[in-house]
């Protein structure tokens, strides 16, 4: 029985590989009444190229069934789950004390990218452009943000986040990651989402991007009717720390771009992104448990 099952798995993999090979050898577009496919680089979509939009609409181009199957598989594998890990609770007070010293201007933080030191006044100015440091204006998140089983501090204003990690061995506070004026919001441990346009990013312990996926809805005028309609786009999940054969082969036929938009139907769009939006609702509720004001985190019971 195990032998038969193993043979079936091998056969499925071979068939899957053949399907991918066919897709990558068939050119940029497949035309026809039942099979239609399109790839649009991020750069082209952001430029809102009228010729590209007209060509897409004229041919009513969406992903074909095979490519949509590949997207479904990729989205099923993508880590949309969200959790706010506490980490080692025994370290909370001692780590909070170090972060408090930084907020009081008694300790600097170091940016690992350039080894420069920054004090709280400089950080606040970079975030909000304010010369006056009012710590009560910020929102604070305190939990295991980077997945190292230790608490980190996130300082947030309307459009920026700066995340600090404390190295107890060296007695140094580092900037783990800095999202300045990017409209990035916390989604859970290691994960962030883009509130300026839908997308989810996962970062590693050292602050490096591990994987990401993006999707969006745009309004465009219909050439024939003159009325506005919604177009739905998704990207293929990107993995930075491991080799993804599927996306590599899909990209092989196109120009050298880092990411791609695929146009899908409304039904396909929500079938792919449903897990993300459902998890996002839960994530926002759970985030309240690790969200603090300056007074609550540093002045009460401390």
PDB file of C-alpha atoms in Angstrom:
ATOM      1  CA  UNK A   1       0.000   0.000   0.000  1.00  0.00           C
ATOM      2  CA  UNK A   2       2.834   2.359   0.871  1.00  0.00           C
ATOM      3  CA  UNK A   3       4.548   1.502  -2.412  1.00  0.00           C
ATOM      4  CA  UNK A   4       1.415   2.356  -4.428  1.00  0.00           C
ATOM      5  CA  UNK A   5       0.943   5.602  -2.525  1.00  0.00           C
ATOM      6  CA  UNK A   6       4.556   6.570  -3.156  1.00  0.00           C
ATOM      7  CA  UNK A   7       4.133   5.871  -6.872  1.00  0.00           C
ATOM      8  CA  UNK A   8       1.004   8.047  -6.992  1.00  0.00           C
ATOM      9  CA  UNK A   9       2.799  10.924  -5.302  1.00  0.00           C
ATOM     10  CA  UNK A  10       5.677  10.681  -7.770  1.00  0.00           C
ATOM     11  CA  UNK A  11       3.221  10.580 -10.681  1.00  0.00           C
ATOM     12  CA  UNK A  12       1.405  13.682  -9.396  1.00  0.00           C
ATOM     13  CA  UNK A  13       4.678  15.558  -9.073  1.00  0.00           C
ATOM     14  CA  UNK A  14       5.676  14.628 -12.634  1.00  0.00           C
ATOM     15  CA  UNK A  15       2.295  15.772 -13.999  1.00  0.00           C
ATOM     16  CA  UNK A  16       2.562  19.005 -12.010  1.00  0.00           C
ATOM     17  CA  UNK A  17       6.045  19.649 -13.387  1.00  0.00           C
ATOM     18  CA  UNK A  18       4.808  19.080 -16.946  1.00  0.00           C
ATOM     19  CA  UNK A  19       1.948  21.537 -16.438  1.00  0.00           C
ATOM     20  CA  UNK A  20       4.352  24.219 -15.199  1.00  0.00           C
ATOM     21  CA  UNK A  21       6.666  23.574 -18.124  1.00  0.00           C
ATOM     22  CA  UNK A  22       3.788  23.990 -20.583  1.00  0.00           C
ATOM     23  CA  UNK A  23       2.792  27.283 -18.970  1.00  0.00           C
ATOM     24  CA  UNK A  24       6.311  28.682 -19.109  1.00  0.00           C
ATOM     25  CA  UNK A  25       6.735  27.734 -22.782  1.00  0.00           C
ATOM     26  CA  UNK A  26       3.529  29.240 -24.103  1.00  0.00           C
ATOM     27  CA  UNK A  27       4.494  32.877 -24.229  1.00  0.00           C
ATOM     28  CA  UNK A  28       3.172  35.968 -22.520  1.00  0.00           C
ATOM     29  CA  UNK A  29      -0.478  35.577 -23.474  1.00  0.00           C
ATOM     30  CA  UNK A  30      -2.860  32.761 -24.275  1.00  0.00           C
ATOM     31  CA  UNK A  31      -5.846  33.926 -26.301  1.00  0.00           C
ATOM     32  CA  UNK A  32      -9.134  32.151 -26.762  1.00  0.00           C
ATOM     33  CA  UNK A  33     -12.624  31.889 -25.436  1.00  0.00           C
ATOM     34  CA  UNK A  34     -11.845  29.543 -22.560  1.00  0.00           C
ATOM     35  CA  UNK A  35      -8.130  30.023 -21.788  1.00  0.00           C
ATOM     36  CA  UNK A  36      -6.886  33.548 -21.119  1.00  0.00           C
ATOM     37  CA  UNK A  37      -3.799  34.533 -19.200  1.00  0.00           C
ATOM     38  CA  UNK A  38      -1.913  37.738 -18.401  1.00  0.00           C
ATOM     39  CA  UNK A  39       1.108  38.853 -16.452  1.00  0.00           C
ATOM     40  CA  UNK A  40       1.660  42.507 -15.499  1.00  0.00           C
ATOM     41  CA  UNK A  41       4.899  43.675 -13.818  1.00  0.00           C
ATOM     42  CA  UNK A  42       4.473  45.805 -10.667  1.00  0.00           C
ATOM     43  CA  UNK A  43       6.212  48.735 -12.341  1.00  0.00           C
ATOM     44  CA  UNK A  44       3.762  48.745 -15.262  1.00  0.00           C
ATOM     45  CA  UNK A  45       0.726  48.541 -12.987  1.00  0.00           C
ATOM     46  CA  UNK A  46       1.918  51.368 -10.766  1.00  0.00           C
ATOM     47  CA  UNK A  47       2.485  53.546 -13.821  1.00  0.00           C
ATOM     48  CA  UNK A  48      -1.124  52.830 -14.814  1.00  0.00           C
ATOM     49  CA  UNK A  49      -0.115  52.376 -18.445  1.00  0.00           C
ATOM     50  CA  UNK A  50      -3.248  53.139 -20.540  1.00  0.00           C
ATOM     51  CA  UNK A  51      -2.176  50.842 -23.377  1.00  0.00           C
ATOM     52  CA  UNK A  52      -1.774  47.870 -21.029  1.00  0.00           C
ATOM     53  CA  UNK A  53      -5.159  48.527 -19.443  1.00  0.00           C
ATOM     54  CA  UNK A  54      -6.826  48.877 -22.841  1.00  0.00           C
ATOM     55  CA  UNK A  55      -5.281  45.633 -24.084  1.00  0.00           C
ATOM     56  CA  UNK A  56      -6.329  43.790 -20.931  1.00  0.00           C
ATOM     57  CA  UNK A  57      -9.875  45.039 -21.149  1.00  0.00           C
ATOM     58  CA  UNK A  58     -10.191  44.533 -24.880  1.00  0.00           C
ATOM     59  CA  UNK A  59      -9.254  40.865 -24.580  1.00  0.00           C
ATOM     60  CA  UNK A  60     -10.919  40.375 -21.191  1.00  0.00           C
ATOM     61  CA  UNK A  61      -7.725  38.736 -19.974  1.00  0.00           C
ATOM     62  CA  UNK A  62      -7.742  36.805 -16.714  1.00  0.00           C
ATOM     63  CA  UNK A  63      -5.593  33.984 -15.425  1.00  0.00           C
ATOM     64  CA  UNK A  64      -6.453  30.638 -16.972  1.00  0.00           C
ATOM     65  CA  UNK A  65      -7.582  27.656 -14.931  1.00  0.00           C
ATOM     66  CA  UNK A  66      -4.134  26.093 -14.689  1.00  0.00           C
ATOM     67  CA  UNK A  67      -2.449  29.260 -13.465  1.00  0.00           C
ATOM     68  CA  UNK A  68      -5.278  29.892 -11.020  1.00  0.00           C
ATOM     69  CA  UNK A  69      -4.701  26.385  -9.644  1.00  0.00           C
ATOM     70  CA  UNK A  70      -1.037  27.264  -9.114  1.00  0.00           C
ATOM     71  CA  UNK A  71      -2.095  30.452  -7.324  1.00  0.00           C
ATOM     72  CA  UNK A  72      -4.493  28.490  -5.126  1.00  0.00           C
ATOM     73  CA  UNK A  73      -1.756  26.059  -4.128  1.00  0.00           C
ATOM     74  CA  UNK A  74       0.666  28.905  -3.398  1.00  0.00           C
ATOM     75  CA  UNK A  75      -1.881  30.804  -1.293  1.00  0.00           C
ATOM     76  CA  UNK A  76      -2.751  27.644   0.646  1.00  0.00           C
ATOM     77  CA  UNK A  77       0.947  27.236   1.507  1.00  0.00           C
ATOM     78  CA  UNK A  78       1.493  30.884   2.471  1.00  0.00           C
ATOM     79  CA  UNK A  79       1.708  31.549   6.249  1.00  0.00           C
ATOM     80  CA  UNK A  80      -1.338  33.785   6.757  1.00  0.00           C
ATOM     81  CA  UNK A  81      -1.659  32.678  10.406  1.00  0.00           C
ATOM     82  CA  UNK A  82      -1.288  35.331  13.085  1.00  0.00           C
ATOM     83  CA  UNK A  83      -0.183  35.082  16.717  1.00  0.00           C
ATOM     84  CA  UNK A  84       1.192  37.521  19.287  1.00  0.00           C
ATOM     85  CA  UNK A  85       3.811  35.484  21.096  1.00  0.00           C
ATOM     86  CA  UNK A  86       4.619  36.583  24.644  1.00  0.00           C
ATOM     87  CA  UNK A  87       8.114  35.143  24.815  1.00  0.00           C
ATOM     88  CA  UNK A  88       9.959  34.863  28.113  1.00  0.00           C
ATOM     89  CA  UNK A  89       7.795  36.682  30.670  1.00  0.00           C
ATOM     90  CA  UNK A  90      10.646  36.634  33.188  1.00  0.00           C
ATOM     91  CA  UNK A  91      12.501  39.149  30.995  1.00  0.00           C
ATOM     92  CA  UNK A  92       9.677  41.666  30.666  1.00  0.00           C
ATOM     93  CA  UNK A  93      10.550  44.015  33.545  1.00  0.00           C
ATOM     94  CA  UNK A  94      14.299  44.078  32.923  1.00  0.00           C
ATOM     95  CA  UNK A  95      13.832  44.675  29.196  1.00  0.00           C
ATOM     96  CA  UNK A  96      11.179  47.298  29.825  1.00  0.00           C
ATOM     97  CA  UNK A  97      13.615  49.106  32.095  1.00  0.00           C
ATOM     98  CA  UNK A  98      16.177  49.342  29.277  1.00  0.00           C
ATOM     99  CA  UNK A  99      13.612  50.651  26.813  1.00  0.00           C
ATOM    100  CA  UNK A 100      12.492  53.190  29.408  1.00  0.00           C
ATOM    101  CA  UNK A 101      16.066  54.497  29.662  1.00  0.00           C
ATOM    102  CA  UNK A 102      16.039  55.057  25.911  1.00  0.00           C
ATOM    103  CA  UNK A 103      12.723  56.921  26.065  1.00  0.00           C
ATOM    104  CA  UNK A 104      14.128  59.125  28.834  1.00  0.00           C
ATOM    105  CA  UNK A 105      17.173  60.010  26.742  1.00  0.00           C
ATOM    106  CA  UNK A 106      19.561  58.087  29.001  1.00  0.00           C
ATOM    107  CA  UNK A 107      20.456  55.444  26.441  1.00  0.00           C
ATOM    108  CA  UNK A 108      20.958  55.405  22.677  1.00  0.00           C
ATOM    109  CA  UNK A 109      19.863  52.801  20.148  1.00  0.00           C
ATOM    110  CA  UNK A 110      22.089  51.484  17.384  1.00  0.00           C
ATOM    111  CA  UNK A 111      21.064  51.009  13.789  1.00  0.00           C
ATOM    112  CA  UNK A 112      22.626  47.717  12.662  1.00  0.00           C
ATOM    113  CA  UNK A 113      22.662  48.909   9.047  1.00  0.00           C
ATOM    114  CA  UNK A 114      25.156  51.706   9.671  1.00  0.00           C
ATOM    115  CA  UNK A 115      26.240  51.238  13.337  1.00  0.00           C
ATOM    116  CA  UNK A 116      25.106  54.799  14.139  1.00  0.00           C
ATOM    117  CA  UNK A 117      23.698  55.777  17.512  1.00  0.00           C
ATOM    118  CA  UNK A 118      20.365  57.567  17.822  1.00  0.00           C
ATOM    119  CA  UNK A 119      18.689  59.114  20.830  1.00  0.00           C
ATOM    120  CA  UNK A 120      14.968  59.427  21.330  1.00  0.00           C
ATOM    121  CA  UNK A 121      14.781  63.027  20.016  1.00  0.00           C
ATOM    122  CA  UNK A 122      16.272  61.960  16.673  1.00  0.00           C
ATOM    123  CA  UNK A 123      13.941  58.984  16.381  1.00  0.00           C
ATOM    124  CA  UNK A 124      10.871  61.112  17.087  1.00  0.00           C
ATOM    125  CA  UNK A 125      11.951  63.722  14.554  1.00  0.00           C
ATOM    126  CA  UNK A 126      12.449  61.074  11.868  1.00  0.00           C
ATOM    127  CA  UNK A 127       9.027  59.585  12.555  1.00  0.00           C
ATOM    128  CA  UNK A 128       6.856  62.668  12.908  1.00  0.00           C
ATOM    129  CA  UNK A 129       9.144  65.554  12.049  1.00  0.00           C
ATOM    130  CA  UNK A 130       8.533  66.959  15.540  1.00  0.00           C
ATOM    131  CA  UNK A 131      11.221  68.851  17.404  1.00  0.00           C
ATOM    132  CA  UNK A 132       9.373  68.339  20.705  1.00  0.00           C
ATOM    133  CA  UNK A 133       9.411  64.841  22.160  1.00  0.00           C
ATOM    134  CA  UNK A 134       5.995  64.015  23.615  1.00  0.00           C
ATOM    135  CA  UNK A 135       5.993  60.313  24.442  1.00  0.00           C
ATOM    136  CA  UNK A 136       2.267  60.348  25.162  1.00  0.00           C
ATOM    137  CA  UNK A 137       1.505  60.882  21.470  1.00  0.00           C
ATOM    138  CA  UNK A 138       2.697  57.412  20.499  1.00  0.00           C
ATOM    139  CA  UNK A 139       1.214  53.940  20.665  1.00  0.00           C
ATOM    140  CA  UNK A 140       3.399  51.156  22.084  1.00  0.00           C
ATOM    141  CA  UNK A 141       3.394  47.424  21.351  1.00  0.00           C
ATOM    142  CA  UNK A 142       5.314  45.181  23.735  1.00  0.00           C
ATOM    143  CA  UNK A 143       5.625  41.453  22.994  1.00  0.00           C
ATOM    144  CA  UNK A 144       7.875  39.002  21.148  1.00  0.00           C
ATOM    145  CA  UNK A 145       7.763  40.781  17.806  1.00  0.00           C
ATOM    146  CA  UNK A 146      10.647  39.064  15.990  1.00  0.00           C
ATOM    147  CA  UNK A 147      10.187  35.494  17.226  1.00  0.00           C
ATOM    148  CA  UNK A 148      13.320  35.236  19.392  1.00  0.00           C
ATOM    149  CA  UNK A 149      11.336  34.383  22.577  1.00  0.00           C
ATOM    150  CA  UNK A 150      12.200  37.803  24.060  1.00  0.00           C
ATOM    151  CA  UNK A 151      10.093  40.995  24.214  1.00  0.00           C
ATOM    152  CA  UNK A 152      10.623  43.847  21.770  1.00  0.00           C
ATOM    153  CA  UNK A 153       9.221  47.365  21.877  1.00  0.00           C
ATOM    154  CA  UNK A 154       7.436  48.929  18.931  1.00  0.00           C
ATOM    155  CA  UNK A 155       6.873  52.684  18.926  1.00  0.00           C
ATOM    156  CA  UNK A 156       4.130  53.709  16.524  1.00  0.00           C
ATOM    157  CA  UNK A 157       2.679  56.942  15.214  1.00  0.00           C
ATOM    158  CA  UNK A 158       0.103  57.430  12.456  1.00  0.00           C
ATOM    159  CA  UNK A 159       2.305  56.213   9.614  1.00  0.00           C
ATOM    160  CA  UNK A 160       5.546  54.874  11.067  1.00  0.00           C
ATOM    161  CA  UNK A 161       6.821  52.053  13.253  1.00  0.00           C
ATOM    162  CA  UNK A 162      10.222  51.638  14.832  1.00  0.00           C
ATOM    163  CA  UNK A 163      10.919  48.310  16.530  1.00  0.00           C
ATOM    164  CA  UNK A 164      13.623  47.998  19.169  1.00  0.00           C
ATOM    165  CA  UNK A 165      15.309  44.853  20.465  1.00  0.00           C
ATOM    166  CA  UNK A 166      17.552  44.631  23.508  1.00  0.00           C
ATOM    167  CA  UNK A 167      20.727  42.529  23.516  1.00  0.00           C
ATOM    168  CA  UNK A 168      21.201  41.618  27.152  1.00  0.00           C
ATOM    169  CA  UNK A 169      24.685  40.174  26.620  1.00  0.00           C
ATOM    170  CA  UNK A 170      26.042  43.392  25.094  1.00  0.00           C
ATOM    171  CA  UNK A 171      23.686  45.728  26.987  1.00  0.00           C
ATOM    172  CA  UNK A 172      22.760  47.389  23.669  1.00  0.00           C
ATOM    173  CA  UNK A 173      19.402  48.348  22.192  1.00  0.00           C
ATOM    174  CA  UNK A 174      19.251  47.830  18.440  1.00  0.00           C
ATOM    175  CA  UNK A 175      16.769  48.972  15.824  1.00  0.00           C
ATOM    176  CA  UNK A 176      15.348  45.642  14.661  1.00  0.00           C
ATOM    177  CA  UNK A 177      13.277  47.188  11.884  1.00  0.00           C
ATOM    178  CA  UNK A 178      12.159  50.634  10.869  1.00  0.00           C
ATOM    179  CA  UNK A 179       8.984  51.260   8.873  1.00  0.00           C
ATOM    180  CA  UNK A 180       9.007  55.029   8.451  1.00  0.00           C
ATOM    181  CA  UNK A 181       6.027  56.606   6.682  1.00  0.00           C
ATOM    182  CA  UNK A 182       5.160  53.322   5.007  1.00  0.00           C
ATOM    183  CA  UNK A 183       1.687  52.665   6.474  1.00  0.00           C
ATOM    184  CA  UNK A 184       2.781  49.251   7.687  1.00  0.00           C
ATOM    185  CA  UNK A 185       0.831  47.719  10.572  1.00  0.00           C
ATOM    186  CA  UNK A 186       1.635  44.814  12.881  1.00  0.00           C
ATOM    187  CA  UNK A 187      -0.127  41.532  12.052  1.00  0.00           C
ATOM    188  CA  UNK A 188       1.533  39.385  14.733  1.00  0.00           C
ATOM    189  CA  UNK A 189       4.915  37.954  15.635  1.00  0.00           C
ATOM    190  CA  UNK A 190       7.253  38.439  12.634  1.00  0.00           C
ATOM    191  CA  UNK A 191       4.371  39.615  10.437  1.00  0.00           C
ATOM    192  CA  UNK A 192       3.178  42.964   9.112  1.00  0.00           C
ATOM    193  CA  UNK A 193       0.558  44.077   6.634  1.00  0.00           C
ATOM    194  CA  UNK A 194       0.335  47.041   4.325  1.00  0.00           C
ATOM    195  CA  UNK A 195      -2.679  49.252   5.039  1.00  0.00           C
ATOM    196  CA  UNK A 196      -1.968  51.497   2.042  1.00  0.00           C
ATOM    197  CA  UNK A 197      -2.650  48.526  -0.260  1.00  0.00           C
ATOM    198  CA  UNK A 198      -3.290  44.957   0.742  1.00  0.00           C
ATOM    199  CA  UNK A 199      -0.249  42.830   1.401  1.00  0.00           C
ATOM    200  CA  UNK A 200       1.378  40.640   4.047  1.00  0.00           C
ATOM    201  CA  UNK A 201       5.085  40.426   4.873  1.00  0.00           C
ATOM    202  CA  UNK A 202       6.948  38.054   7.184  1.00  0.00           C
ATOM    203  CA  UNK A 203      10.372  38.976   8.579  1.00  0.00           C
ATOM    204  CA  UNK A 204      13.100  36.851  10.127  1.00  0.00           C
ATOM    205  CA  UNK A 205      14.727  37.227  13.539  1.00  0.00           C
ATOM    206  CA  UNK A 206      17.404  39.533  12.091  1.00  0.00           C
ATOM    207  CA  UNK A 207      14.874  41.768  10.334  1.00  0.00           C
ATOM    208  CA  UNK A 208      15.260  40.303   6.853  1.00  0.00           C
ATOM    209  CA  UNK A 209      12.202  39.823   4.659  1.00  0.00           C
ATOM    210  CA  UNK A 210      11.359  36.116   4.469  1.00  0.00           C
ATOM    211  CA  UNK A 211       8.231  36.102   2.334  1.00  0.00           C
ATOM    212  CA  UNK A 212       5.493  38.398   1.069  1.00  0.00           C
ATOM    213  CA  UNK A 213       2.296  38.469  -0.942  1.00  0.00           C
ATOM    214  CA  UNK A 214       0.229  41.374  -2.286  1.00  0.00           C
ATOM    215  CA  UNK A 215      -3.234  41.955  -3.717  1.00  0.00           C
ATOM    216  CA  UNK A 216      -5.344  44.969  -4.613  1.00  0.00           C
ATOM    217  CA  UNK A 217      -8.589  46.211  -6.125  1.00  0.00           C
ATOM    218  CA  UNK A 218      -8.557  49.119  -8.578  1.00  0.00           C
ATOM    219  CA  UNK A 219     -11.320  51.149 -10.184  1.00  0.00           C
ATOM    220  CA  UNK A 220     -11.096  51.656 -13.959  1.00  0.00           C
ATOM    221  CA  UNK A 221     -13.404  53.062 -16.589  1.00  0.00           C
ATOM    222  CA  UNK A 222     -14.912  50.582 -19.013  1.00  0.00           C
ATOM    223  CA  UNK A 223     -13.961  51.578 -22.558  1.00  0.00           C
ATOM    224  CA  UNK A 224     -17.207  50.323 -24.079  1.00  0.00           C
ATOM    225  CA  UNK A 225     -19.756  51.422 -21.466  1.00  0.00           C
ATOM    226  CA  UNK A 226     -17.936  54.421 -20.007  1.00  0.00           C
ATOM    227  CA  UNK A 227     -18.855  53.208 -16.525  1.00  0.00           C
ATOM    228  CA  UNK A 228     -16.440  52.540 -13.700  1.00  0.00           C
ATOM    229  CA  UNK A 229     -15.701  48.930 -12.774  1.00  0.00           C
ATOM    230  CA  UNK A 230     -13.445  47.133 -10.319  1.00  0.00           C
ATOM    231  CA  UNK A 231     -10.409  45.133 -11.382  1.00  0.00           C
ATOM    232  CA  UNK A 232      -8.899  42.528  -9.057  1.00  0.00           C
ATOM    233  CA  UNK A 233      -5.188  41.721  -8.912  1.00  0.00           C
ATOM    234  CA  UNK A 234      -3.047  39.314  -6.899  1.00  0.00           C
ATOM    235  CA  UNK A 235       0.672  38.616  -6.793  1.00  0.00           C
ATOM    236  CA  UNK A 236       2.356  35.243  -6.602  1.00  0.00           C
ATOM    237  CA  UNK A 237       3.830  34.747  -3.102  1.00  0.00           C
ATOM    238  CA  UNK A 238       7.530  35.592  -2.940  1.00  0.00           C
ATOM    239  CA  UNK A 239      10.025  33.731  -0.761  1.00  0.00           C
ATOM    240  CA  UNK A 240      13.385  35.350  -0.143  1.00  0.00           C
ATOM    241  CA  UNK A 241      15.089  32.680   1.936  1.00  0.00           C
ATOM    242  CA  UNK A 242      14.283  29.580  -0.079  1.00  0.00           C
ATOM    243  CA  UNK A 243      14.085  28.589  -3.725  1.00  0.00           C
ATOM    244  CA  UNK A 244      10.565  28.560  -5.145  1.00  0.00           C
ATOM    245  CA  UNK A 245      10.651  26.549  -8.378  1.00  0.00           C
ATOM    246  CA  UNK A 246       7.146  27.499  -9.442  1.00  0.00           C
ATOM    247  CA  UNK A 247       7.561  31.274  -9.376  1.00  0.00           C
ATOM    248  CA  UNK A 248      11.015  30.916 -10.882  1.00  0.00           C
ATOM    249  CA  UNK A 249       9.634  29.083 -13.901  1.00  0.00           C
ATOM    250  CA  UNK A 250       6.675  31.390 -14.281  1.00  0.00           C
ATOM    251  CA  UNK A 251       9.032  34.359 -14.341  1.00  0.00           C
ATOM    252  CA  UNK A 252      11.508  32.753 -16.715  1.00  0.00           C
ATOM    253  CA  UNK A 253       9.431  33.688 -19.769  1.00  0.00           C
ATOM    254  CA  UNK A 254       9.098  37.347 -18.832  1.00  0.00           C
ATOM    255  CA  UNK A 255      11.257  40.401 -18.257  1.00  0.00           C
ATOM    256  CA  UNK A 256      13.501  40.575 -15.220  1.00  0.00           C
ATOM    257  CA  UNK A 257      11.014  41.898 -12.666  1.00  0.00           C
ATOM    258  CA  UNK A 258      10.895  41.206  -8.935  1.00  0.00           C
ATOM    259  CA  UNK A 259       7.127  40.858  -8.541  1.00  0.00           C
ATOM    260  CA  UNK A 260       4.046  40.419 -10.664  1.00  0.00           C
ATOM    261  CA  UNK A 261       0.349  41.185 -10.676  1.00  0.00           C
ATOM    262  CA  UNK A 262      -2.127  38.670 -12.052  1.00  0.00           C
ATOM    263  CA  UNK A 263      -5.625  39.776 -12.933  1.00  0.00           C
ATOM    264  CA  UNK A 264      -8.350  37.530 -11.508  1.00  0.00           C
ATOM    265  CA  UNK A 265     -12.128  37.626 -11.255  1.00  0.00           C
ATOM    266  CA  UNK A 266     -13.834  38.977  -8.142  1.00  0.00           C
ATOM    267  CA  UNK A 267     -14.777  35.446  -7.068  1.00  0.00           C
ATOM    268  CA  UNK A 268     -11.217  34.194  -7.569  1.00  0.00           C
ATOM    269  CA  UNK A 269      -9.823  37.198  -5.688  1.00  0.00           C
ATOM    270  CA  UNK A 270     -11.845  36.551  -2.548  1.00  0.00           C
ATOM    271  CA  UNK A 271     -11.286  32.803  -2.667  1.00  0.00           C
ATOM    272  CA  UNK A 272      -7.525  33.460  -2.616  1.00  0.00           C
ATOM    273  CA  UNK A 273      -7.558  36.222   0.008  1.00  0.00           C
ATOM    274  CA  UNK A 274     -10.345  35.021   2.293  1.00  0.00           C
ATOM    275  CA  UNK A 275      -7.931  33.461   4.807  1.00  0.00           C
ATOM    276  CA  UNK A 276      -5.977  36.708   5.027  1.00  0.00           C
ATOM    277  CA  UNK A 277      -9.016  38.913   5.652  1.00  0.00           C
ATOM    278  CA  UNK A 278     -10.517  36.494   8.176  1.00  0.00           C
ATOM    279  CA  UNK A 279      -7.210  36.234  10.053  1.00  0.00           C
ATOM    280  CA  UNK A 280      -6.795  40.015   9.952  1.00  0.00           C
ATOM    281  CA  UNK A 281     -10.045  40.471  11.911  1.00  0.00           C
ATOM    282  CA  UNK A 282      -8.806  38.127  14.639  1.00  0.00           C
ATOM    283  CA  UNK A 283      -5.343  39.697  14.580  1.00  0.00           C
ATOM    284  CA  UNK A 284      -6.713  43.192  15.218  1.00  0.00           C
ATOM    285  CA  UNK A 285      -8.589  41.972  18.305  1.00  0.00           C
ATOM    286  CA  UNK A 286      -5.594  40.065  19.650  1.00  0.00           C
ATOM    287  CA  UNK A 287      -3.345  43.073  19.082  1.00  0.00           C
ATOM    288  CA  UNK A 288      -5.285  45.037  21.701  1.00  0.00           C
ATOM    289  CA  UNK A 289      -3.784  42.734  24.353  1.00  0.00           C
ATOM    290  CA  UNK A 290      -0.247  43.947  23.555  1.00  0.00           C
ATOM    291  CA  UNK A 291      -1.110  47.607  22.876  1.00  0.00           C
ATOM    292  CA  UNK A 292      -0.243  50.244  25.482  1.00  0.00           C
ATOM    293  CA  UNK A 293      -0.093  53.944  26.134  1.00  0.00           C
ATOM    294  CA  UNK A 294       3.126  55.374  27.524  1.00  0.00           C
ATOM    295  CA  UNK A 295       1.583  55.687  30.975  1.00  0.00           C
ATOM    296  CA  UNK A 296       0.175  52.143  31.010  1.00  0.00           C
ATOM    297  CA  UNK A 297       3.420  50.481  29.937  1.00  0.00           C
ATOM    298  CA  UNK A 298       6.067  52.531  31.702  1.00  0.00           C
ATOM    299  CA  UNK A 299       4.466  54.449  34.585  1.00  0.00           C
ATOM    300  CA  UNK A 300       1.938  52.031  36.050  1.00  0.00           C
ATOM    301  CA  UNK A 301       3.087  48.989  38.031  1.00  0.00           C
ATOM    302  CA  UNK A 302       6.692  49.542  37.021  1.00  0.00           C
TER     303      UNK A 302
END
